[in-house]
Amino acid sequence: MTAALTNSTNYNSSDQDIRRMCKEGRVTEALQLLHHTDHRHIDPFTYASFFHACVKRKAFAEGKQLHGHMNDQGFLPNIMVQSALVTLYAKCGHVAEARSIFDQMYEPDPFSWTSMIAAYCKHGPPEEALVLLNQMKKSGVKPSHFTFASVLPASAKLGALKQGAGIHGEIIRSGFYSDEFVQSALVDLYAKCDSMEDARQVFDKMTQRDVVSWNAMIAGYAQNGRLDEAVSMFENMPEPDVISWNAVIAGYAQNGDAEKAMELFQRMPLRDIASWNTVIGMCVQIGKCEEALRFFQQMQLSGKAFICGLYILFPIESSS
């Protein structure tokens, strides 16, 4: 009886300490304690908490180390721990490993399905995300608004407008159309598939518009040669970011208005590598090689790298 009470006390004490460390982001300390604790004294929820903490802190090495330790100990994870492992590997870009664990799950939960779909959307191949969505529905698991928001970028990357529109219909039937993340993903889908009327229809119905939606509309109009509409969106955007600026500058450059593109470039509060590439490439195309060289030198001093065609030029280290 005393021994049983002692084991229970150790079990609870270890779990509480590890979960507290995970909550505070002290994953290395939590890992050390886990290594020195018999896995039979650890609640599966504690393992899941650790893996989720690794995702949040981008501590993949620690998560993988514990996974290996669990295998060495002969620990058989339940669905909660398997789901946390799928999320760890998927969000850290190790899609094959995530899929291996996913395929071992007897009945994957909605979170695991969504994690795998999002991983294929981000890291490829995007076709597999659409395949998984169909398998998810056939298995009887209903997609959530997170699932739909995660799979739409796959259709956008593939230019699969018909499939994306079909998913849009499912979203409406499922009652998730008002979700801002879903709406934002729909705007991005239609804009990237050159269906600007559909994109604008979704955009106009949004009660809360994030920067992704604004940028998708601006870039979509600019890439389709509808520069006036792109500029109008840009001017009405509450807080344009560097992507917004780049889209309009690229639009002017593609439409042959180098003067306006240059004027916007000079007004930019912040520039990234795409900003410099656009203006330098434009100068080269219109034969202003001296200006292109001048911009290139300014870019080097700013510490940016430059990639254009077959030439790869590396940044000069900034003294600051």
PDB file of C-alpha atoms in Angstrom, residues 16-312:
ATOM      1  CA  GLN A  16       3.350  18.430 -12.836  1.00  0.00           C
ATOM      2  CA  ASP A  17       7.010  19.463 -13.049  1.00  0.00           C
ATOM      3  CA  ILE A  18       7.297  18.537 -16.722  1.00  0.00           C
ATOM      4  CA  ARG A  19       4.041  20.250 -17.701  1.00  0.00           C
ATOM      5  CA  ARG A  20       5.045  23.392 -15.837  1.00  0.00           C
ATOM      6  CA  MET A  21       8.380  23.445 -17.676  1.00  0.00           C
ATOM      7  CA  CYS A  22       6.587  22.948 -21.004  1.00  0.00           C
ATOM      8  CA  LYS A  23       4.176  25.782 -20.256  1.00  0.00           C
ATOM      9  CA  GLU A  24       7.120  28.046 -19.419  1.00  0.00           C
ATOM     10  CA  GLY A  25       8.957  27.016 -22.586  1.00  0.00           C
ATOM     11  CA  ARG A  26      11.749  25.211 -20.722  1.00  0.00           C
ATOM     12  CA  VAL A  27      11.794  22.266 -23.116  1.00  0.00           C
ATOM     13  CA  THR A  28      15.455  21.351 -22.543  1.00  0.00           C
ATOM     14  CA  GLU A  29      14.899  21.007 -18.793  1.00  0.00           C
ATOM     15  CA  ALA A  30      11.685  19.084 -19.376  1.00  0.00           C
ATOM     16  CA  LEU A  31      13.535  16.733 -21.711  1.00  0.00           C
ATOM     17  CA  GLN A  32      16.206  16.049 -19.106  1.00  0.00           C
ATOM     18  CA  LEU A  33      13.570  15.187 -16.517  1.00  0.00           C
ATOM     19  CA  LEU A  34      11.753  12.943 -18.991  1.00  0.00           C
ATOM     20  CA  HIS A  35      14.980  11.079 -19.710  1.00  0.00           C
ATOM     21  CA  HIS A  36      15.386  10.301 -16.014  1.00  0.00           C
ATOM     22  CA  THR A  37      11.791   9.207 -15.453  1.00  0.00           C
ATOM     23  CA  ASP A  38      10.408   5.760 -16.191  1.00  0.00           C
ATOM     24  CA  HIS A  39       7.914   6.116 -19.017  1.00  0.00           C
ATOM     25  CA  ARG A  40       5.402   4.119 -16.961  1.00  0.00           C
ATOM     26  CA  HIS A  41       5.303   7.053 -14.546  1.00  0.00           C
ATOM     27  CA  ILE A  42       4.451   9.601 -17.246  1.00  0.00           C
ATOM     28  CA  ASP A  43       0.912  10.447 -18.285  1.00  0.00           C
ATOM     29  CA  PRO A  44       0.467  10.424 -22.099  1.00  0.00           C
ATOM     30  CA  PHE A  45      -0.957  13.953 -21.787  1.00  0.00           C
ATOM     31  CA  THR A  46       2.451  15.049 -20.484  1.00  0.00           C
ATOM     32  CA  TYR A  47       4.174  13.646 -23.564  1.00  0.00           C
ATOM     33  CA  ALA A  48       1.666  15.460 -25.780  1.00  0.00           C
ATOM     34  CA  SER A  49       2.257  18.693 -23.839  1.00  0.00           C
ATOM     35  CA  PHE A  50       5.990  18.359 -24.399  1.00  0.00           C
ATOM     36  CA  PHE A  51       5.650  17.853 -28.161  1.00  0.00           C
ATOM     37  CA  HIS A  52       3.273  20.809 -28.479  1.00  0.00           C
ATOM     38  CA  ALA A  53       5.768  22.927 -26.518  1.00  0.00           C
ATOM     39  CA  CYS A  54       8.482  21.848 -28.979  1.00  0.00           C
ATOM     40  CA  VAL A  55       6.314  23.032 -31.876  1.00  0.00           C
ATOM     41  CA  LYS A  56       5.664  26.379 -30.197  1.00  0.00           C
ATOM     42  CA  ARG A  57       9.344  26.889 -29.339  1.00  0.00           C
ATOM     43  CA  LYS A  58      10.602  25.462 -32.642  1.00  0.00           C
ATOM     44  CA  ALA A  59      12.596  22.919 -30.663  1.00  0.00           C
ATOM     45  CA  PHE A  60      12.430  20.077 -33.179  1.00  0.00           C
ATOM     46  CA  ALA A  61      15.704  18.467 -32.066  1.00  0.00           C
ATOM     47  CA  GLU A  62      14.389  18.070 -28.516  1.00  0.00           C
ATOM     48  CA  GLY A  63      11.099  16.636 -29.745  1.00  0.00           C
ATOM     49  CA  LYS A  64      12.814  14.138 -32.020  1.00  0.00           C
ATOM     50  CA  GLN A  65      15.155  13.139 -29.207  1.00  0.00           C
ATOM     51  CA  LEU A  66      12.258  12.340 -26.890  1.00  0.00           C
ATOM     52  CA  HIS A  67      10.503  10.406 -29.647  1.00  0.00           C
ATOM     53  CA  GLY A  68      13.607   8.262 -30.034  1.00  0.00           C
ATOM     54  CA  HIS A  69      13.813   7.796 -26.269  1.00  0.00           C
ATOM     55  CA  MET A  70      10.177   6.668 -26.180  1.00  0.00           C
ATOM     56  CA  ASN A  71      10.870   4.098 -28.899  1.00  0.00           C
ATOM     57  CA  ASP A  72      13.916   2.823 -27.012  1.00  0.00           C
ATOM     58  CA  GLN A  73      11.801   2.478 -23.871  1.00  0.00           C
ATOM     59  CA  GLY A  74       9.183   0.502 -25.765  1.00  0.00           C
ATOM     60  CA  PHE A  75       6.491   3.094 -25.102  1.00  0.00           C
ATOM     61  CA  LEU A  76       3.434   2.636 -27.313  1.00  0.00           C
ATOM     62  CA  PRO A  77       1.842   6.059 -27.810  1.00  0.00           C
ATOM     63  CA  ASN A  78      -1.923   6.460 -27.709  1.00  0.00           C
ATOM     64  CA  ILE A  79      -3.820   8.571 -30.239  1.00  0.00           C
ATOM     65  CA  MET A  80      -3.198  11.777 -28.254  1.00  0.00           C
ATOM     66  CA  VAL A  81       0.580  11.327 -28.354  1.00  0.00           C
ATOM     67  CA  GLN A  82       0.527  10.166 -31.981  1.00  0.00           C
ATOM     68  CA  SER A  83      -1.435  13.283 -32.931  1.00  0.00           C
ATOM     69  CA  ALA A  84       1.085  15.487 -31.134  1.00  0.00           C
ATOM     70  CA  LEU A  85       3.944  13.705 -32.943  1.00  0.00           C
ATOM     71  CA  VAL A  86       2.259  14.177 -36.325  1.00  0.00           C
ATOM     72  CA  THR A  87       1.930  17.885 -35.563  1.00  0.00           C
ATOM     73  CA  LEU A  88       5.570  18.139 -34.469  1.00  0.00           C
ATOM     74  CA  TYR A  89       6.976  16.545 -37.626  1.00  0.00           C
ATOM     75  CA  ALA A  90       4.455  18.192 -39.965  1.00  0.00           C
ATOM     76  CA  LYS A  91       4.916  21.743 -38.713  1.00  0.00           C
ATOM     77  CA  CYS A  92       8.700  21.359 -38.674  1.00  0.00           C
ATOM     78  CA  GLY A  93       8.695  20.358 -42.354  1.00  0.00           C
ATOM     79  CA  HIS A  94       9.450  16.656 -41.926  1.00  0.00           C
ATOM     80  CA  VAL A  95       6.470  15.530 -43.941  1.00  0.00           C
ATOM     81  CA  ALA A  96       7.559  11.944 -44.643  1.00  0.00           C
ATOM     82  CA  GLU A  97       8.105  11.258 -40.931  1.00  0.00           C
ATOM     83  CA  ALA A  98       4.771  12.842 -40.074  1.00  0.00           C
ATOM     84  CA  ARG A  99       3.021  10.702 -42.681  1.00  0.00           C
ATOM     85  CA  SER A 100       4.697   7.557 -41.342  1.00  0.00           C
ATOM     86  CA  ILE A 101       3.253   8.199 -37.868  1.00  0.00           C
ATOM     87  CA  PHE A 102      -0.087   9.267 -39.328  1.00  0.00           C
ATOM     88  CA  ASP A 103      -0.398   6.003 -41.273  1.00  0.00           C
ATOM     89  CA  GLN A 104       0.135   4.042 -38.051  1.00  0.00           C
ATOM     90  CA  MET A 105      -2.858   5.704 -36.380  1.00  0.00           C
ATOM     91  CA  TYR A 106      -5.889   3.436 -36.143  1.00  0.00           C
ATOM     92  CA  GLU A 107      -8.337   6.331 -36.315  1.00  0.00           C
ATOM     93  CA  PRO A 108      -6.634   9.685 -36.961  1.00  0.00           C
ATOM     94  CA  ASP A 109      -8.347  12.568 -35.221  1.00  0.00           C
ATOM     95  CA  PRO A 110      -9.404  15.741 -37.104  1.00  0.00           C
ATOM     96  CA  PHE A 111      -6.337  17.594 -35.816  1.00  0.00           C
ATOM     97  CA  SER A 112      -3.977  14.983 -37.309  1.00  0.00           C
ATOM     98  CA  TRP A 113      -5.759  15.072 -40.670  1.00  0.00           C
ATOM     99  CA  THR A 114      -5.520  18.857 -40.725  1.00  0.00           C
ATOM    100  CA  SER A 115      -1.837  18.850 -39.711  1.00  0.00           C
ATOM    101  CA  MET A 116      -0.976  16.510 -42.586  1.00  0.00           C
ATOM    102  CA  ILE A 117      -3.041  18.480 -45.100  1.00  0.00           C
ATOM    103  CA  ALA A 118      -1.397  21.749 -44.031  1.00  0.00           C
ATOM    104  CA  ALA A 119       2.053  20.143 -44.265  1.00  0.00           C
ATOM    105  CA  TYR A 120       1.471  18.996 -47.852  1.00  0.00           C
ATOM    106  CA  CYS A 121       0.134  22.444 -48.762  1.00  0.00           C
ATOM    107  CA  LYS A 122       3.209  24.147 -47.395  1.00  0.00           C
ATOM    108  CA  HIS A 123       5.965  21.686 -48.238  1.00  0.00           C
ATOM    109  CA  GLY A 124       4.429  19.714 -51.094  1.00  0.00           C
ATOM    110  CA  PRO A 125       3.277  17.971 -53.012  1.00  0.00           C
ATOM    111  CA  PRO A 126       0.042  20.000 -52.883  1.00  0.00           C
ATOM    112  CA  GLU A 127      -1.838  17.306 -54.794  1.00  0.00           C
ATOM    113  CA  GLU A 128      -1.507  15.059 -51.753  1.00  0.00           C
ATOM    114  CA  ALA A 129      -3.364  17.597 -49.619  1.00  0.00           C
ATOM    115  CA  LEU A 130      -6.406  17.307 -51.874  1.00  0.00           C
ATOM    116  CA  VAL A 131      -6.139  13.504 -51.857  1.00  0.00           C
ATOM    117  CA  LEU A 132      -6.035  13.504 -48.054  1.00  0.00           C
ATOM    118  CA  LEU A 133      -9.084  15.755 -47.836  1.00  0.00           C
ATOM    119  CA  ASN A 134     -11.074  13.216 -49.853  1.00  0.00           C
ATOM    120  CA  GLN A 135      -9.776  10.353 -47.717  1.00  0.00           C
ATOM    121  CA  MET A 136     -10.673  12.271 -44.582  1.00  0.00           C
ATOM    122  CA  LYS A 137     -14.282  12.679 -45.711  1.00  0.00           C
ATOM    123  CA  LYS A 138     -14.541   9.041 -46.808  1.00  0.00           C
ATOM    124  CA  SER A 139     -13.337   7.933 -43.382  1.00  0.00           C
ATOM    125  CA  GLY A 140     -16.259   9.757 -41.809  1.00  0.00           C
ATOM    126  CA  VAL A 141     -14.221  12.574 -40.221  1.00  0.00           C
ATOM    127  CA  LYS A 142     -15.742  15.989 -40.881  1.00  0.00           C
ATOM    128  CA  PRO A 143     -13.323  18.745 -41.956  1.00  0.00           C
ATOM    129  CA  SER A 144     -13.202  21.761 -39.645  1.00  0.00           C
ATOM    130  CA  HIS A 145     -12.773  25.393 -40.657  1.00  0.00           C
ATOM    131  CA  PHE A 146      -9.045  24.901 -39.974  1.00  0.00           C
ATOM    132  CA  THR A 147      -9.013  21.999 -42.437  1.00  0.00           C
ATOM    133  CA  PHE A 148     -10.660  24.028 -45.180  1.00  0.00           C
ATOM    134  CA  ALA A 149      -8.379  27.020 -44.573  1.00  0.00           C
ATOM    135  CA  SER A 150      -5.399  24.633 -44.750  1.00  0.00           C
ATOM    136  CA  VAL A 151      -6.375  22.833 -47.958  1.00  0.00           C
ATOM    137  CA  LEU A 152      -7.409  25.824 -50.097  1.00  0.00           C
ATOM    138  CA  PRO A 153      -3.783  26.937 -50.646  1.00  0.00           C
ATOM    139  CA  ALA A 154      -3.168  23.583 -52.365  1.00  0.00           C
ATOM    140  CA  SER A 155      -5.796  24.402 -54.994  1.00  0.00           C
ATOM    141  CA  ALA A 156      -4.285  27.889 -55.312  1.00  0.00           C
ATOM    142  CA  LYS A 157      -0.779  26.507 -55.890  1.00  0.00           C
ATOM    143  CA  LEU A 158      -2.072  24.044 -58.488  1.00  0.00           C
ATOM    144  CA  GLY A 159      -4.279  26.627 -60.193  1.00  0.00           C
ATOM    145  CA  ALA A 160      -7.102  24.143 -59.644  1.00  0.00           C
ATOM    146  CA  LEU A 161     -10.001  26.584 -59.821  1.00  0.00           C
ATOM    147  CA  LYS A 162     -12.671  23.922 -60.343  1.00  0.00           C
ATOM    148  CA  GLN A 163     -11.550  21.915 -57.303  1.00  0.00           C
ATOM    149  CA  GLY A 164     -11.230  25.068 -55.238  1.00  0.00           C
ATOM    150  CA  ALA A 165     -14.745  26.159 -56.195  1.00  0.00           C
ATOM    151  CA  GLY A 166     -15.986  22.710 -55.179  1.00  0.00           C
ATOM    152  CA  ILE A 167     -14.360  23.115 -51.765  1.00  0.00           C
ATOM    153  CA  HIS A 168     -15.971  26.564 -51.551  1.00  0.00           C
ATOM    154  CA  GLY A 169     -19.358  24.874 -51.936  1.00  0.00           C
ATOM    155  CA  GLU A 170     -18.512  22.414 -49.162  1.00  0.00           C
ATOM    156  CA  ILE A 171     -17.523  25.299 -46.921  1.00  0.00           C
ATOM    157  CA  ILE A 172     -20.883  26.977 -47.413  1.00  0.00           C
ATOM    158  CA  ARG A 173     -22.766  23.733 -46.751  1.00  0.00           C
ATOM    159  CA  SER A 174     -20.683  23.118 -43.616  1.00  0.00           C
ATOM    160  CA  GLY A 175     -21.465  26.565 -42.212  1.00  0.00           C
ATOM    161  CA  PHE A 176     -17.859  27.806 -42.139  1.00  0.00           C
ATOM    162  CA  TYR A 177     -18.157  30.543 -44.741  1.00  0.00           C
ATOM    163  CA  SER A 178     -18.094  33.364 -42.186  1.00  0.00           C
ATOM    164  CA  ASP A 179     -14.748  32.242 -40.737  1.00  0.00           C
ATOM    165  CA  GLU A 180     -12.159  34.935 -41.501  1.00  0.00           C
ATOM    166  CA  PHE A 181      -9.316  32.459 -42.156  1.00  0.00           C
ATOM    167  CA  VAL A 182     -11.471  30.514 -44.604  1.00  0.00           C
ATOM    168  CA  GLN A 183     -12.552  33.703 -46.363  1.00  0.00           C
ATOM    169  CA  SER A 184      -8.961  34.886 -46.598  1.00  0.00           C
ATOM    170  CA  ALA A 185      -7.914  31.542 -48.127  1.00  0.00           C
ATOM    171  CA  LEU A 186     -10.774  31.785 -50.634  1.00  0.00           C
ATOM    172  CA  VAL A 187      -9.731  35.272 -51.712  1.00  0.00           C
ATOM    173  CA  ASP A 188      -6.179  34.032 -52.204  1.00  0.00           C
ATOM    174  CA  LEU A 189      -7.411  31.000 -54.178  1.00  0.00           C
ATOM    175  CA  TYR A 190      -9.528  32.980 -56.620  1.00  0.00           C
ATOM    176  CA  ALA A 191      -6.927  35.728 -57.054  1.00  0.00           C
ATOM    177  CA  LYS A 192      -4.159  33.224 -57.828  1.00  0.00           C
ATOM    178  CA  CYS A 193      -6.463  31.436 -60.261  1.00  0.00           C
ATOM    179  CA  ASP A 194      -7.141  34.747 -62.074  1.00  0.00           C
ATOM    180  CA  SER A 195     -10.808  34.738 -61.071  1.00  0.00           C
ATOM    181  CA  MET A 196     -10.860  38.283 -59.744  1.00  0.00           C
ATOM    182  CA  GLU A 197     -14.639  38.730 -59.801  1.00  0.00           C
ATOM    183  CA  ASP A 198     -15.035  35.740 -57.466  1.00  0.00           C
ATOM    184  CA  ALA A 199     -12.163  36.998 -55.313  1.00  0.00           C
ATOM    185  CA  ARG A 200     -13.746  40.437 -55.037  1.00  0.00           C
ATOM    186  CA  GLN A 201     -17.137  38.949 -54.186  1.00  0.00           C
ATOM    187  CA  VAL A 202     -15.654  37.068 -51.220  1.00  0.00           C
ATOM    188  CA  PHE A 203     -13.490  40.051 -50.216  1.00  0.00           C
ATOM    189  CA  ASP A 204     -16.454  42.454 -50.160  1.00  0.00           C
ATOM    190  CA  LYS A 205     -18.390  40.134 -47.825  1.00  0.00           C
ATOM    191  CA  MET A 206     -15.572  39.918 -45.285  1.00  0.00           C
ATOM    192  CA  THR A 207     -16.258  41.676 -42.002  1.00  0.00           C
ATOM    193  CA  GLN A 208     -12.580  41.468 -40.996  1.00  0.00           C
ATOM    194  CA  ARG A 209      -9.922  41.654 -43.686  1.00  0.00           C
ATOM    195  CA  ASP A 210      -6.389  40.568 -42.910  1.00  0.00           C
ATOM    196  CA  VAL A 211      -3.243  41.609 -44.727  1.00  0.00           C
ATOM    197  CA  VAL A 212      -3.231  38.333 -46.700  1.00  0.00           C
ATOM    198  CA  SER A 213      -6.607  39.164 -48.250  1.00  0.00           C
ATOM    199  CA  TRP A 214      -5.600  42.706 -49.171  1.00  0.00           C
ATOM    200  CA  ASN A 215      -2.331  41.531 -50.699  1.00  0.00           C
ATOM    201  CA  ALA A 216      -4.041  38.752 -52.642  1.00  0.00           C
ATOM    202  CA  MET A 217      -6.439  41.261 -54.194  1.00  0.00           C
ATOM    203  CA  ILE A 218      -3.717  43.792 -55.002  1.00  0.00           C
ATOM    204  CA  ALA A 219      -1.398  41.184 -56.526  1.00  0.00           C
ATOM    205  CA  GLY A 220      -4.259  39.547 -58.419  1.00  0.00           C
ATOM    206  CA  TYR A 221      -5.358  42.801 -60.050  1.00  0.00           C
ATOM    207  CA  ALA A 222      -1.757  43.803 -60.826  1.00  0.00           C
ATOM    208  CA  GLN A 223      -0.870  40.460 -62.396  1.00  0.00           C
ATOM    209  CA  ASN A 224      -4.002  40.567 -64.530  1.00  0.00           C
ATOM    210  CA  GLY A 225      -3.109  43.994 -65.890  1.00  0.00           C
ATOM    211  CA  ARG A 226      -5.897  45.729 -63.958  1.00  0.00           C
ATOM    212  CA  LEU A 227      -3.536  48.269 -62.491  1.00  0.00           C
ATOM    213  CA  ASP A 228      -6.099  50.961 -61.665  1.00  0.00           C
ATOM    214  CA  GLU A 229      -7.973  48.516 -59.446  1.00  0.00           C
ATOM    215  CA  ALA A 230      -4.730  47.313 -57.861  1.00  0.00           C
ATOM    216  CA  VAL A 231      -3.715  50.894 -57.050  1.00  0.00           C
ATOM    217  CA  SER A 232      -7.181  51.666 -55.677  1.00  0.00           C
ATOM    218  CA  MET A 233      -6.966  48.648 -53.355  1.00  0.00           C
ATOM    219  CA  PHE A 234      -3.458  49.650 -52.326  1.00  0.00           C
ATOM    220  CA  GLU A 235      -4.513  53.200 -51.484  1.00  0.00           C
ATOM    221  CA  ASN A 236      -7.463  51.949 -49.426  1.00  0.00           C
ATOM    222  CA  MET A 237      -5.482  49.317 -47.542  1.00  0.00           C
ATOM    223  CA  PRO A 238      -5.215  50.369 -43.862  1.00  0.00           C
ATOM    224  CA  GLU A 239      -1.538  49.466 -43.438  1.00  0.00           C
ATOM    225  CA  PRO A 240       0.230  48.352 -46.634  1.00  0.00           C
ATOM    226  CA  ASP A 241       3.211  46.072 -45.997  1.00  0.00           C
ATOM    227  CA  VAL A 242       6.233  45.374 -48.173  1.00  0.00           C
ATOM    228  CA  ILE A 243       4.310  42.733 -50.158  1.00  0.00           C
ATOM    229  CA  SER A 244       1.624  45.276 -51.047  1.00  0.00           C
ATOM    230  CA  TRP A 245       4.208  47.794 -52.201  1.00  0.00           C
ATOM    231  CA  ASN A 246       6.044  45.154 -54.241  1.00  0.00           C
ATOM    232  CA  ALA A 247       2.847  44.062 -56.014  1.00  0.00           C
ATOM    233  CA  VAL A 248       2.013  47.581 -57.179  1.00  0.00           C
ATOM    234  CA  ILE A 249       5.606  48.372 -58.175  1.00  0.00           C
ATOM    235  CA  ALA A 250       5.776  45.128 -60.161  1.00  0.00           C
ATOM    236  CA  GLY A 251       2.439  46.018 -61.774  1.00  0.00           C
ATOM    237  CA  TYR A 252       3.740  49.388 -62.968  1.00  0.00           C
ATOM    238  CA  ALA A 253       6.966  47.783 -64.181  1.00  0.00           C
ATOM    239  CA  GLN A 254       5.094  45.111 -66.150  1.00  0.00           C
ATOM    240  CA  ASN A 255       2.881  47.784 -67.694  1.00  0.00           C
ATOM    241  CA  GLY A 256       5.896  49.818 -68.843  1.00  0.00           C
ATOM    242  CA  ASP A 257       5.437  52.708 -66.420  1.00  0.00           C
ATOM    243  CA  ALA A 258       9.013  52.802 -65.110  1.00  0.00           C
ATOM    244  CA  GLU A 259       8.663  56.344 -63.786  1.00  0.00           C
ATOM    245  CA  LYS A 260       5.745  55.469 -61.507  1.00  0.00           C
ATOM    246  CA  ALA A 261       7.400  52.222 -60.402  1.00  0.00           C
ATOM    247  CA  MET A 262      10.543  54.130 -59.487  1.00  0.00           C
ATOM    248  CA  GLU A 263       8.574  56.778 -57.628  1.00  0.00           C
ATOM    249  CA  LEU A 264       6.850  54.145 -55.458  1.00  0.00           C
ATOM    250  CA  PHE A 265      10.145  52.360 -54.863  1.00  0.00           C
ATOM    251  CA  GLN A 266      11.702  55.547 -53.542  1.00  0.00           C
ATOM    252  CA  ARG A 267       8.713  56.070 -51.203  1.00  0.00           C
ATOM    253  CA  MET A 268       8.837  52.562 -49.715  1.00  0.00           C
ATOM    254  CA  PRO A 269       9.314  52.617 -45.919  1.00  0.00           C
ATOM    255  CA  LEU A 270      10.876  49.125 -46.015  1.00  0.00           C
ATOM    256  CA  ARG A 271      12.337  47.028 -48.826  1.00  0.00           C
ATOM    257  CA  ASP A 272      13.015  43.330 -49.196  1.00  0.00           C
ATOM    258  CA  ILE A 273      14.904  41.342 -51.826  1.00  0.00           C
ATOM    259  CA  ALA A 274      11.851  41.288 -54.124  1.00  0.00           C
ATOM    260  CA  SER A 275      11.709  45.100 -54.084  1.00  0.00           C
ATOM    261  CA  TRP A 276      15.312  45.412 -55.233  1.00  0.00           C
ATOM    262  CA  ASN A 277      14.974  42.611 -57.810  1.00  0.00           C
ATOM    263  CA  THR A 278      11.945  44.273 -59.381  1.00  0.00           C
ATOM    264  CA  VAL A 279      13.462  47.719 -59.803  1.00  0.00           C
ATOM    265  CA  ILE A 280      16.892  46.455 -60.913  1.00  0.00           C
ATOM    266  CA  GLY A 281      15.339  44.049 -63.420  1.00  0.00           C
ATOM    267  CA  MET A 282      13.125  46.844 -64.743  1.00  0.00           C
ATOM    268  CA  CYS A 283      16.120  49.144 -65.247  1.00  0.00           C
ATOM    269  CA  VAL A 284      17.980  46.439 -67.147  1.00  0.00           C
ATOM    270  CA  GLN A 285      14.973  45.754 -69.395  1.00  0.00           C
ATOM    271  CA  ILE A 286      14.562  49.411 -70.382  1.00  0.00           C
ATOM    272  CA  GLY A 287      18.286  49.845 -71.006  1.00  0.00           C
ATOM    273  CA  LYS A 288      19.132  51.975 -67.964  1.00  0.00           C
ATOM    274  CA  CYS A 289      22.115  49.867 -66.983  1.00  0.00           C
ATOM    275  CA  GLU A 290      23.874  52.612 -65.027  1.00  0.00           C
ATOM    276  CA  GLU A 291      20.840  53.060 -62.824  1.00  0.00           C
ATOM    277  CA  ALA A 292      20.564  49.294 -62.427  1.00  0.00           C
ATOM    278  CA  LEU A 293      24.181  49.180 -61.254  1.00  0.00           C
ATOM    279  CA  ARG A 294      23.592  52.060 -58.865  1.00  0.00           C
ATOM    280  CA  PHE A 295      20.594  50.314 -57.333  1.00  0.00           C
ATOM    281  CA  PHE A 296      22.570  47.104 -57.126  1.00  0.00           C
ATOM    282  CA  GLN A 297      25.322  48.843 -55.175  1.00  0.00           C
ATOM    283  CA  GLN A 298      22.735  50.375 -52.830  1.00  0.00           C
ATOM    284  CA  MET A 299      21.226  46.939 -52.351  1.00  0.00           C
ATOM    285  CA  GLN A 300      24.616  45.485 -51.431  1.00  0.00           C
ATOM    286  CA  LEU A 301      25.109  48.173 -48.821  1.00  0.00           C
ATOM    287  CA  SER A 302      21.717  47.322 -47.370  1.00  0.00           C
ATOM    288  CA  GLY A 303      22.898  43.730 -46.869  1.00  0.00           C
ATOM    289  CA  LYS A 304      20.462  42.104 -49.311  1.00  0.00           C
ATOM    290  CA  ALA A 305      21.231  39.195 -51.640  1.00  0.00           C
ATOM    291  CA  PHE A 306      20.354  39.439 -55.313  1.00  0.00           C
ATOM    292  CA  ILE A 307      19.190  36.642 -57.560  1.00  0.00           C
ATOM    293  CA  CYS A 308      18.379  37.275 -61.205  1.00  0.00           C
ATOM    294  CA  GLY A 309      18.428  34.749 -64.024  1.00  0.00           C
ATOM    295  CA  LEU A 310      21.603  32.684 -63.857  1.00  0.00           C
ATOM    296  CA  TYR A 311      23.479  35.200 -61.730  1.00  0.00           C
ATOM    297  CA  ILE A 312      23.655  34.835 -57.963  1.00  0.00           C
TER     298      ILE A 312
END
